[in-house]
Short mmCIF file of C-alpha atoms and ligand atoms in Angstrom, two decimals:
data_model
loop_
_atom_site.label_atom_id
_atom_site.label_comp_id
_atom_site.label_asym_id
_atom_site.label_seq_id
_atom_site.Cartn_x
_atom_site.Cartn_y
_atom_site.Cartn_z
CA MET M 1 -65.79 43.97 18.70
CA GLU M 2 -68.71 45.18 16.59
CA LYS M 3 -67.64 47.68 14.02
CA ILE M 4 -69.78 50.79 14.09
CA ILE M 5 -71.22 51.31 10.65
CA LYS M 6 -71.88 54.84 9.51
CA LYS M 7 -75.04 54.44 7.50
CA ILE M 8 -75.42 55.94 4.05
CA ILE M 9 -78.00 58.72 3.91
CA MET M 10 -79.98 58.88 0.67
CA LYS M 11 -80.49 62.29 -0.91
CA LYS M 12 -83.69 61.50 -2.74
CA PRO M 13 -86.25 58.71 -2.41
CA ILE M 14 -86.80 55.60 -4.48
CA VAL M 15 -90.29 54.21 -4.99
CA GLU M 16 -90.60 50.97 -3.03
CA MET M 17 -93.39 48.59 -4.07
CA GLN M 18 -94.09 45.65 -1.77
CA GLY M 19 -95.73 42.58 -3.31
CA ASP M 20 -97.14 39.12 -2.64
CA GLU M 21 -96.52 35.64 -1.21
CA MET M 22 -92.96 34.25 -0.86
CA THR M 23 -91.35 37.28 -2.46
CA ARG M 24 -93.15 39.50 0.08
CA ILE M 25 -91.37 37.55 2.85
CA LEU M 26 -88.02 37.69 0.98
CA TRP M 27 -88.48 41.42 0.55
CA ASP M 28 -88.59 42.16 4.27
CA TRP M 29 -85.68 39.83 5.03
CA ILE M 30 -83.50 41.43 2.33
CA LYS M 31 -84.21 44.88 3.77
CA GLU M 32 -83.64 43.75 7.34
CA LEU M 33 -80.39 41.85 6.74
CA LEU M 34 -78.75 43.44 3.72
CA ILE M 35 -79.92 47.00 3.30
CA GLU M 36 -81.19 48.70 6.43
CA PRO M 37 -78.02 48.02 8.48
CA TYR M 38 -76.06 50.03 5.89
CA VAL M 39 -78.44 52.54 4.31
CA THR M 40 -80.97 54.87 5.89
CA LEU M 41 -83.63 54.26 3.31
CA LYS M 42 -85.62 57.13 1.92
CA VAL M 43 -88.62 55.69 0.07
CA ALA M 44 -92.04 56.48 -1.29
CA PHE M 45 -93.76 53.27 -0.20
CA PHE M 46 -96.67 51.53 -1.94
CA ASP M 47 -98.09 48.17 -0.95
CA LEU M 48 -99.01 46.44 -4.22
CA GLY M 49 -99.96 43.23 -2.40
CA LEU M 50 -103.23 41.88 -3.76
CA ALA M 51 -105.16 42.67 -0.55
CA GLU M 52 -104.23 46.34 -0.80
CA ARG M 53 -105.04 46.49 -4.52
CA GLU M 54 -108.49 45.10 -3.71
CA LYS M 55 -108.97 47.56 -0.85
CA THR M 56 -108.05 50.60 -2.99
CA ASP M 57 -109.78 49.51 -6.22
CA ASP M 58 -106.25 49.19 -7.63
CA LYS M 59 -105.65 52.93 -7.18
CA VAL M 60 -102.46 52.08 -5.30
CA THR M 61 -100.91 50.70 -8.51
CA HIS M 62 -101.67 53.88 -10.44
CA GLU M 63 -100.29 55.99 -7.59
CA ALA M 64 -97.11 53.93 -7.58
CA ALA M 65 -96.70 54.44 -11.34
CA ALA M 66 -97.16 58.22 -10.91
CA ALA M 67 -94.56 58.18 -8.12
CA ILE M 68 -92.02 56.43 -10.40
CA LYS M 69 -92.55 59.18 -12.97
CA LYS M 70 -91.89 61.74 -10.27
CA HIS M 71 -88.89 60.16 -8.52
CA ARG M 72 -87.48 58.37 -11.62
CA VAL M 73 -86.33 55.24 -9.75
CA GLY M 74 -88.40 52.37 -8.35
CA VAL M 75 -87.95 48.85 -7.02
CA LYS M 76 -90.82 46.37 -7.16
CA CYS M 77 -91.52 43.04 -5.50
CA ALA M 78 -93.26 40.33 -7.55
CA THR M 79 -97.05 40.54 -7.42
CA ILE M 80 -99.94 38.20 -8.15
CA THR M 81 -101.77 38.74 -11.42
CA PRO M 82 -105.24 37.51 -10.50
CA ASN M 83 -106.96 34.67 -12.34
CA ALA M 84 -110.17 32.79 -11.54
CA GLN M 85 -108.52 30.80 -8.73
CA ARG M 86 -107.13 33.97 -7.11
CA MET M 87 -110.58 35.63 -7.27
CA GLU M 88 -111.76 32.87 -4.96
CA GLU M 89 -108.61 32.72 -2.79
CA TYR M 90 -108.52 36.47 -2.13
CA LYS M 91 -112.28 37.13 -2.38
CA LEU M 92 -111.71 39.73 -5.08
CA SER M 93 -114.43 42.05 -6.37
CA LYS M 94 -112.72 42.24 -9.76
CA MET M 95 -110.01 40.47 -11.71
CA TRP M 96 -107.50 43.30 -11.32
CA LEU M 97 -105.06 43.82 -14.17
CA SER M 98 -101.39 42.88 -13.91
CA PRO M 99 -99.60 45.66 -11.95
CA ASN M 100 -96.63 45.27 -14.29
CA GLY M 101 -98.90 45.91 -17.27
CA THR M 102 -100.42 48.98 -15.61
CA ILE M 103 -97.02 50.44 -14.70
CA ARG M 104 -95.55 49.66 -18.12
CA ALA M 105 -98.46 51.40 -19.85
CA ALA M 106 -98.22 54.45 -17.57
CA LEU M 107 -94.48 54.82 -18.20
CA ASP M 108 -94.65 53.81 -21.88
CA GLY M 109 -91.74 51.62 -20.88
CA THR M 110 -89.62 48.81 -22.30
CA VAL M 111 -88.56 45.81 -20.19
CA PHE M 112 -84.88 44.79 -20.14
CA ARG M 113 -84.10 41.33 -18.74
CA THR M 114 -80.59 40.56 -17.53
CA PRO M 115 -79.26 37.30 -16.08
CA VAL M 116 -77.04 37.40 -13.02
CA VAL M 117 -73.97 35.45 -14.13
CA SER M 118 -71.70 33.55 -11.75
CA LYS M 119 -68.60 31.67 -12.82
CA ASN M 120 -69.71 28.82 -10.58
CA LEU M 121 -72.99 28.31 -12.40
CA LYS M 122 -73.23 26.40 -15.65
CA SER M 123 -74.20 28.37 -18.74
CA PHE M 124 -75.71 26.13 -21.39
CA VAL M 125 -73.90 28.18 -24.03
CA PRO M 126 -70.30 27.94 -22.79
CA GLY M 127 -69.17 30.99 -24.77
CA TRP M 128 -71.59 33.31 -22.96
CA VAL M 129 -69.47 34.46 -20.05
CA SER M 130 -71.05 37.91 -19.66
CA PRO M 131 -74.77 38.61 -19.39
CA ILE M 132 -76.89 39.27 -22.46
CA THR M 133 -79.68 41.75 -21.78
CA VAL M 134 -82.79 41.26 -23.91
CA ALA M 135 -85.15 44.18 -24.59
CA ARG M 136 -88.48 43.19 -26.04
CA HIS M 137 -90.73 45.70 -27.78
CA ALA M 138 -94.02 45.30 -25.93
CA TYR M 139 -96.55 46.73 -28.37
CA GLY M 140 -98.23 45.61 -31.59
CA ASP M 141 -97.27 43.20 -34.38
CA LEU M 142 -98.57 39.67 -33.81
CA TYR M 143 -99.89 40.59 -30.35
CA ARG M 144 -102.50 43.06 -31.66
CA ASN M 145 -103.39 41.18 -34.82
CA GLN M 146 -106.61 40.47 -36.63
CA GLU M 147 -106.84 37.18 -38.42
CA PHE M 148 -109.25 35.09 -40.45
CA LEU M 149 -109.58 31.43 -41.13
CA VAL M 150 -110.37 31.23 -44.84
CA GLU M 151 -112.96 28.52 -45.33
CA GLY M 152 -113.15 27.31 -48.89
CA ALA M 153 -112.16 28.57 -52.30
CA GLY M 154 -112.88 31.84 -54.06
CA ALA M 155 -112.00 34.27 -51.25
CA VAL M 156 -109.78 37.31 -51.79
CA GLY M 157 -107.87 38.84 -48.90
CA GLU M 158 -107.23 42.59 -49.11
CA LEU M 159 -105.46 45.21 -47.03
CA VAL M 160 -107.44 48.49 -46.91
CA LEU M 161 -106.13 51.75 -45.48
CA LYS M 162 -108.61 54.64 -45.04
CA TYR M 163 -107.39 58.14 -44.24
CA ALA M 164 -109.61 60.69 -42.47
CA ASP M 165 -109.84 62.81 -45.64
CA GLY M 166 -111.46 59.93 -47.50
CA ASN M 167 -108.32 58.85 -49.29
CA GLU M 168 -108.16 55.11 -49.57
CA ARG M 169 -105.50 52.58 -50.50
CA ARG M 170 -106.04 48.88 -51.10
CA ARG M 171 -103.78 46.01 -51.87
CA GLN M 172 -104.56 42.39 -52.57
CA ILE M 173 -102.83 40.03 -50.16
CA ALA M 174 -103.96 36.73 -51.64
CA ALA M 175 -106.60 35.07 -53.77
CA PHE M 176 -107.51 31.73 -52.24
CA ASP M 177 -108.25 28.66 -54.32
CA GLY M 178 -108.89 26.66 -51.16
CA GLY M 179 -108.87 27.11 -47.40
CA GLY M 180 -106.15 29.13 -45.69
CA VAL M 181 -105.36 31.87 -43.20
CA LEU M 182 -105.09 35.66 -43.36
CA GLN M 183 -103.63 38.12 -40.88
CA GLY M 184 -103.28 41.89 -40.39
CA ILE M 185 -100.77 43.49 -38.02
CA HIS M 186 -99.64 47.02 -37.23
CA ASN M 187 -97.31 49.19 -35.22
CA THR M 188 -97.03 52.94 -34.60
CA ASP M 189 -94.17 55.40 -35.06
CA LYS M 190 -94.76 56.59 -31.50
CA SER M 191 -94.37 53.16 -29.96
CA ILE M 192 -91.33 52.28 -32.07
CA ALA M 193 -89.72 55.60 -31.13
CA SER M 194 -90.35 55.00 -27.42
CA PHE M 195 -88.83 51.54 -27.76
CA ALA M 196 -85.80 53.00 -29.54
CA ARG M 197 -85.29 55.76 -26.94
CA ALA M 198 -85.66 53.33 -24.03
CA SER M 199 -83.15 50.96 -25.67
CA PHE M 200 -80.55 53.67 -26.30
CA THR M 201 -81.10 55.10 -22.80
CA TYR M 202 -80.61 51.72 -21.16
CA ALA M 203 -77.51 50.83 -23.20
CA LEU M 204 -75.99 54.17 -22.15
CA SER M 205 -76.87 53.61 -18.52
CA VAL M 206 -75.04 50.26 -18.45
CA LYS M 207 -72.35 51.36 -20.95
CA GLN M 208 -72.84 48.38 -23.24
CA ASP M 209 -73.29 48.15 -27.01
CA LEU M 210 -76.83 48.03 -28.36
CA TRP M 211 -77.68 45.43 -31.01
CA PHE M 212 -80.86 45.59 -33.05
CA GLY M 213 -82.05 43.48 -35.98
CA THR M 214 -85.18 43.15 -38.12
CA LYS M 215 -86.11 41.42 -41.37
CA ASP M 216 -85.93 44.63 -43.39
CA THR M 217 -84.75 42.95 -46.59
CA ILE M 218 -88.02 41.01 -46.83
CA SER M 219 -90.36 43.48 -45.11
CA LYS M 220 -89.19 46.54 -46.98
CA THR M 221 -91.79 48.89 -45.48
CA TYR M 222 -92.87 47.42 -42.13
CA ASP M 223 -89.59 46.18 -40.68
CA HIS M 224 -87.69 48.88 -42.53
CA ARG M 225 -89.68 51.48 -40.57
CA PHE M 226 -88.17 50.07 -37.34
CA LYS M 227 -84.68 50.29 -38.82
CA ASP M 228 -85.24 53.88 -39.98
CA ILE M 229 -86.73 55.15 -36.73
CA PHE M 230 -83.94 53.60 -34.68
CA GLY M 231 -81.36 55.06 -37.08
CA GLU M 232 -82.85 58.57 -37.05
CA ILE M 233 -83.20 58.71 -33.26
CA PHE M 234 -79.69 57.36 -32.81
CA GLU M 235 -78.12 59.96 -35.12
CA SER M 236 -80.04 62.93 -33.76
CA GLU M 237 -80.13 62.14 -30.03
CA PHE M 238 -77.62 59.47 -29.03
CA ALA M 239 -74.64 59.23 -31.42
CA ASP M 240 -72.53 61.74 -29.46
CA LYS M 241 -73.38 60.23 -26.08
CA PHE M 242 -72.53 56.73 -27.33
CA LYS M 243 -69.19 57.95 -28.63
CA GLU M 244 -68.43 59.61 -25.33
CA ALA M 245 -69.31 56.40 -23.46
CA GLY M 246 -67.22 54.32 -25.88
CA ILE M 247 -70.12 52.11 -26.97
CA ASN M 248 -71.68 51.25 -30.34
CA TYR M 249 -75.07 50.87 -31.94
CA ASP M 250 -75.05 47.86 -34.30
CA TYR M 251 -77.87 47.25 -36.72
CA THR M 252 -77.89 44.02 -38.74
CA LEU M 253 -80.40 41.72 -40.35
CA ILE M 254 -82.09 39.64 -37.62
CA ASP M 255 -80.65 36.35 -38.96
CA ASP M 256 -77.16 37.75 -38.78
CA SER M 257 -77.89 39.15 -35.34
CA VAL M 258 -78.88 35.70 -34.04
CA ALA M 259 -75.77 34.08 -35.54
CA ARG M 260 -73.51 36.71 -33.99
CA VAL M 261 -75.21 36.41 -30.60
CA MET M 262 -74.45 32.68 -30.53
CA ARG M 263 -70.78 33.32 -31.30
CA SER M 264 -70.46 36.21 -28.85
CA SER M 265 -69.21 36.17 -25.27
CA GLY M 266 -72.16 38.32 -24.08
CA GLY M 267 -71.95 41.74 -22.48
CA PHE M 268 -74.35 43.72 -24.69
CA VAL M 269 -77.99 44.80 -24.91
CA TRP M 270 -80.11 43.13 -27.57
CA ALA M 271 -83.24 45.01 -28.67
CA LEU M 272 -85.82 42.85 -30.41
CA LYS M 273 -89.19 43.29 -32.06
CA ASN M 274 -92.15 41.95 -30.09
CA TYR M 275 -92.22 38.38 -31.43
CA ASP M 276 -88.44 38.04 -31.72
CA GLY M 277 -88.12 39.26 -28.12
CA ASP M 278 -90.78 36.86 -26.87
CA VAL M 279 -88.91 33.91 -28.37
CA MET M 280 -85.31 34.99 -27.81
CA SER M 281 -85.80 36.12 -24.20
CA ASP M 282 -86.82 32.56 -23.28
CA MET M 283 -83.85 31.15 -25.14
CA VAL M 284 -81.38 33.50 -23.45
CA ALA M 285 -82.96 33.00 -20.01
CA SER M 286 -82.84 29.21 -20.17
CA ALA M 287 -79.25 29.22 -21.42
CA PHE M 288 -78.21 31.17 -18.33
CA GLY M 289 -79.85 28.72 -15.93
CA SER M 290 -82.38 29.61 -13.27
CA LEU M 291 -85.32 31.99 -13.58
CA ALA M 292 -84.45 33.08 -10.06
CA MET M 293 -81.19 34.60 -11.37
CA MET M 294 -82.94 36.85 -13.90
CA THR M 295 -83.46 40.54 -13.12
CA SER M 296 -85.56 42.94 -15.05
CA VAL M 297 -85.66 46.72 -15.52
CA LEU M 298 -88.50 48.76 -16.96
CA VAL M 299 -87.12 51.86 -18.70
CA SER M 300 -89.25 54.74 -19.96
CA PRO M 301 -88.20 56.77 -23.02
CA ASP M 302 -87.63 59.81 -20.78
CA GLY M 303 -85.34 57.88 -18.43
CA CYS M 304 -87.35 56.47 -15.50
CA PHE M 305 -86.10 53.11 -14.18
CA GLU M 306 -88.06 50.43 -12.33
CA TYR M 307 -86.18 47.34 -11.11
CA GLU M 308 -87.57 43.91 -10.25
CA ALA M 309 -86.95 40.17 -10.32
CA ALA M 310 -88.19 38.48 -13.50
CA HIS M 311 -89.79 35.59 -11.60
CA GLY M 312 -93.18 35.54 -9.91
CA THR M 313 -94.25 35.28 -6.28
CA VAL M 314 -93.07 31.64 -5.97
CA THR M 315 -96.47 30.45 -4.75
CA ARG M 316 -95.49 26.82 -4.19
CA HIS M 317 -92.77 27.84 -1.74
CA TYR M 318 -95.15 30.25 0.00
CA TYR M 319 -97.70 27.53 0.74
CA LYS M 320 -94.89 25.50 2.32
CA TYR M 321 -93.75 28.53 4.31
CA GLN M 322 -97.32 29.04 5.57
CA ASN M 323 -97.27 25.46 6.79
CA GLY M 324 -94.24 26.29 8.91
CA GLU M 325 -91.79 24.54 6.57
CA LYS M 326 -88.45 26.13 5.68
CA THR M 327 -87.84 26.85 2.02
CA SER M 328 -84.75 27.44 -0.07
CA THR M 329 -86.16 30.22 -2.21
CA ASN M 330 -83.54 32.09 -4.22
CA PRO M 331 -83.43 35.82 -3.34
CA VAL M 332 -80.70 36.79 -5.85
CA ALA M 333 -82.88 38.47 -8.50
CA THR M 334 -84.69 40.46 -5.83
CA ILE M 335 -81.39 41.52 -4.22
CA PHE M 336 -80.16 42.68 -7.64
CA ALA M 337 -83.40 44.62 -8.11
CA TRP M 338 -82.58 46.52 -4.91
CA SER M 339 -78.92 47.02 -5.83
CA GLY M 340 -79.95 48.20 -9.31
CA ALA M 341 -82.34 50.79 -7.91
CA LEU M 342 -79.90 52.02 -5.25
CA ARG M 343 -77.08 52.30 -7.82
CA LYS M 344 -79.31 54.26 -10.21
CA ARG M 345 -80.41 56.57 -7.36
CA GLY M 346 -76.77 57.07 -6.43
CA GLU M 347 -75.79 57.84 -10.04
CA LEU M 348 -78.61 60.34 -10.51
CA ASP M 349 -77.86 62.10 -7.21
CA GLY M 350 -74.08 61.95 -7.47
CA SER M 351 -73.83 59.77 -4.34
CA LYS M 352 -70.66 57.70 -4.78
CA ARG M 353 -71.21 55.89 -1.47
CA LEU M 354 -74.60 54.60 -2.57
CA VAL M 355 -73.22 53.41 -5.93
CA LYS M 356 -70.37 51.67 -4.13
CA PHE M 357 -72.72 50.01 -1.69
CA ALA M 358 -74.81 48.62 -4.57
CA THR M 359 -71.71 47.03 -6.08
CA LYS M 360 -70.63 45.64 -2.69
CA LEU M 361 -74.04 44.06 -2.20
CA GLU M 362 -73.83 42.38 -5.61
CA THR M 363 -70.27 41.21 -5.06
CA ALA M 364 -71.13 39.76 -1.64
CA THR M 365 -74.06 37.88 -3.16
CA LEU M 366 -71.91 36.38 -5.93
CA LYS M 367 -69.12 35.55 -3.46
CA THR M 368 -71.59 33.64 -1.30
CA ILE M 369 -72.36 31.41 -4.28
CA GLU M 370 -68.67 31.11 -5.22
CA ARG M 371 -67.79 30.04 -1.69
CA GLY M 372 -70.31 27.24 -2.00
CA THR M 373 -73.51 28.37 -0.26
CA ILE M 374 -76.46 28.23 -2.65
CA THR M 375 -80.22 27.83 -2.82
CA GLY M 376 -81.87 24.61 -3.97
CA ASP M 377 -82.68 25.75 -7.50
CA LEU M 378 -78.95 26.23 -8.22
CA ALA M 379 -77.80 22.77 -7.09
CA SER M 380 -77.95 21.15 -10.53
CA LEU M 381 -76.19 24.13 -12.15
CA TYR M 382 -73.30 24.34 -9.71
CA LYS M 383 -69.79 23.74 -10.99
CA GLY M 384 -67.51 24.56 -8.08
CA ARG M 385 -64.64 22.36 -6.92
CA LYS M 386 -66.32 21.28 -3.69
CA LYS M 387 -69.88 20.18 -3.15
CA PRO M 388 -72.10 23.20 -2.40
CA ARG M 389 -74.19 23.59 0.75
CA VAL M 390 -77.87 24.13 0.00
CA ALA M 391 -79.12 26.71 2.51
CA GLU M 392 -82.57 27.81 3.55
CA THR M 393 -83.50 31.27 2.36
CA ARG M 394 -82.70 33.13 5.56
CA GLU M 395 -79.43 31.25 6.08
CA PHE M 396 -78.39 32.18 2.55
CA LEU M 397 -79.12 35.86 3.28
CA GLU M 398 -77.15 35.63 6.54
CA GLU M 399 -74.16 34.26 4.61
CA ILE M 400 -74.32 37.25 2.29
CA GLN M 401 -74.52 39.52 5.33
CA LYS M 402 -71.36 37.97 6.81
CA ILE M 403 -69.42 38.75 3.63
CA LEU M 404 -70.95 42.23 3.39
CA LYS M 405 -69.74 42.99 6.93
P1 LIG J 1 -92.99 31.78 -10.32
O1 LIG J 1 -93.45 32.49 -9.11
O2 LIG J 1 -91.89 32.44 -11.07
O3 LIG J 1 -92.53 30.32 -9.90
C1 LIG J 1 -92.50 29.22 -10.76
C2 LIG J 1 -91.52 28.17 -10.25
O4 LIG J 1 -90.20 28.58 -10.61
C3 LIG J 1 -91.50 28.03 -8.75
O5 LIG J 1 -92.50 27.17 -8.28
C4 LIG J 1 -90.10 27.54 -8.52
O6 LIG J 1 -89.97 26.17 -8.90
C5 LIG J 1 -89.32 28.33 -9.56
N1 LIG J 1 -88.86 29.64 -9.01
C6 LIG J 1 -89.25 30.87 -9.41
N2 LIG J 1 -88.62 31.80 -8.70
C7 LIG J 1 -87.84 31.16 -7.81
C8 LIG J 1 -86.96 31.58 -6.79
N3 LIG J 1 -86.76 32.88 -6.52
N4 LIG J 1 -86.31 30.64 -6.06
C9 LIG J 1 -86.49 29.33 -6.31
N5 LIG J 1 -87.31 28.87 -7.27
C10 LIG J 1 -87.99 29.76 -8.01
O7 LIG J 1 -94.19 31.60 -11.36
P2 LIG J 1 -95.69 31.07 -11.15
O8 LIG J 1 -95.73 30.05 -10.06
O9 LIG J 1 -96.16 30.76 -12.47
O10 LIG J 1 -96.50 32.33 -10.64
C11 LIG J 1 -96.78 32.63 -9.28
C12 LIG J 1 -97.45 33.98 -9.18
O11 LIG J 1 -96.53 34.98 -9.59
C13 LIG J 1 -98.67 34.13 -10.06
O12 LIG J 1 -99.75 34.64 -9.27
C14 LIG J 1 -98.27 35.13 -11.13
O13 LIG J 1 -99.32 35.98 -11.47
C15 LIG J 1 -97.17 35.90 -10.46
N6 LIG J 1 -96.13 36.44 -11.38
C16 LIG J 1 -95.71 37.71 -11.12
C17 LIG J 1 -94.70 38.27 -11.88
C18 LIG J 1 -94.24 39.66 -11.56
O14 LIG J 1 -94.75 40.30 -10.66
N7 LIG J 1 -93.27 40.17 -12.26
C19 LIG J 1 -94.09 37.52 -12.89
C20 LIG J 1 -94.52 36.20 -13.11
C21 LIG J 1 -95.54 35.67 -12.33
P3 LIG J 1 -90.13 24.95 -7.87
O15 LIG J 1 -91.52 25.05 -7.35
O16 LIG J 1 -89.90 23.76 -8.74
O17 LIG J 1 -89.11 25.09 -6.78
MG1 LIG J 2 -91.91 33.89 -24.39
#
C-alpha cells in the first residue's frame, strides 16, 4: 500500500536558478523524483539558461542576484559561460559574462567548496575522513596585477603611492643590472573585511573551526593586513558566537597551516588568500576524488547563501543525451546544492521538518552509494566489498528515491 506523504510546506521562498545542458536535465529529474514528492516548493524562479540570458540581455541574471539578496537563500544549476564557440552555437548577440561572476560581484560574496565524502569512495589522502571546505578570497593580489618585463640593464623599478592631497610615497623595488620582471599587486580593506565576515559567517553556519594562514612574517605589511583585519573582525563581531557554538578561529603562518591540514582528519573550513585558494582548492578537490562530488556555496558578508554544484554543465554527456543515448551523469553535487538550500531555509525560518528532510535526502544519497549503486565517474574510486552497479542517471535517482521512501 502506498504511504500517504504529508508534504512539507515552506514558509518562505528560495531563489531557484535553472541552468544549461546536462545539468538542466538533471535539475528537473531531481525535483521530480527527490524533492517535489515531499516538499511543496515555494520558489522565486529564474531561468539562467543561455537562451533566456540572450533574450533578456542578461537582465535575468541581475534579477536573480537581487532576489538572492532579498530572500537570502538560493540554489543554482550550472550554466554555460559563453566563449567564441558558444557565440556560434547559441547565435549570441554578445559574449555574456559568467553568471557566477555577476552574482558573486552583486553579493560581494566568497565561494566555499566542500566535497561530499563517502566511506565507500577512496580519498587520496587516507587521513582525510571528513570534508575540508576551502574558501578562496576572490579579489585582487596576483589576479589584478600589473607587471613589466624588464628588457636590459640599467632599469629601476619603483613603487609609487599618490594620495589625493598630493602626498606621495615612493620606494625602490629593484635596480636591474640585466633583464628581469617586475610586478605590482594590491588589495582593499573592504574586500578583505568582506572575505573575513563571509568566512566567519560560513564557519558558524556549519559549526566548524575556521583556519586562516598568510605569509605575514615575510610580508609584514601586505599579508599582515589580512591577519589584522581577520583578527579585529573576529574579536569584535564573532568571538562570542564562536564560543557559544563551541568552535575556534585558528590563525597560523600559511606553511604551518598546510602542514597541519595534511596531518588533519578534515572537518574544518580553510580560508585562503586568492592565489593560495586557487592552488589549494584544486589539491583538496582532487584528493577527495570526483569533481561531481564537490558542492559549492557563495556566502555574502551579510549572510546570504547561494548553493550549487562546483562542476559545469557536463557538455559531453549532454551531446550524448541529445543523440538519444543514456548517460551516467553524477547528480550528487546538484542534490547537495538543493539539500543545502532547503536546510538553510529551514534553519532561517525555524522549520525543523525542512531541516530534517534535507538531512534525509543527503543520507539517502550516500546510502545509495554505500549499497553499491553508483555513477560511472565513481567506478574507479569505489572501495566497497562487492562490485558496484554503474547506473544511468535516472536509475541512480530512482534508487535514492527508494531509500528516501
Ligand atoms: P564540466 O561540465 O565540469 O565537465 C568536465 C568533465 O568532467 C565532463 O566531461 C565529465 O567527464 C566530468 N564531469 C563533470 N561533472 C560531472 C558529473 N556531474 N558527472 C559525471 N562526470 C562529470 O566542465 P567543462 O566541460 O569544462 O564545461 C562545460 C560548461 O560548463 C562550459 O560551458 C562552462 O562554461 C560551464 N561551467 C559552468 C560552471 C558553473 O556554472 N558553476 C562551472 C564550470 C564550468 P567525462 O566527459 O570524462 O565523463
Ligand atoms: Mg585553480
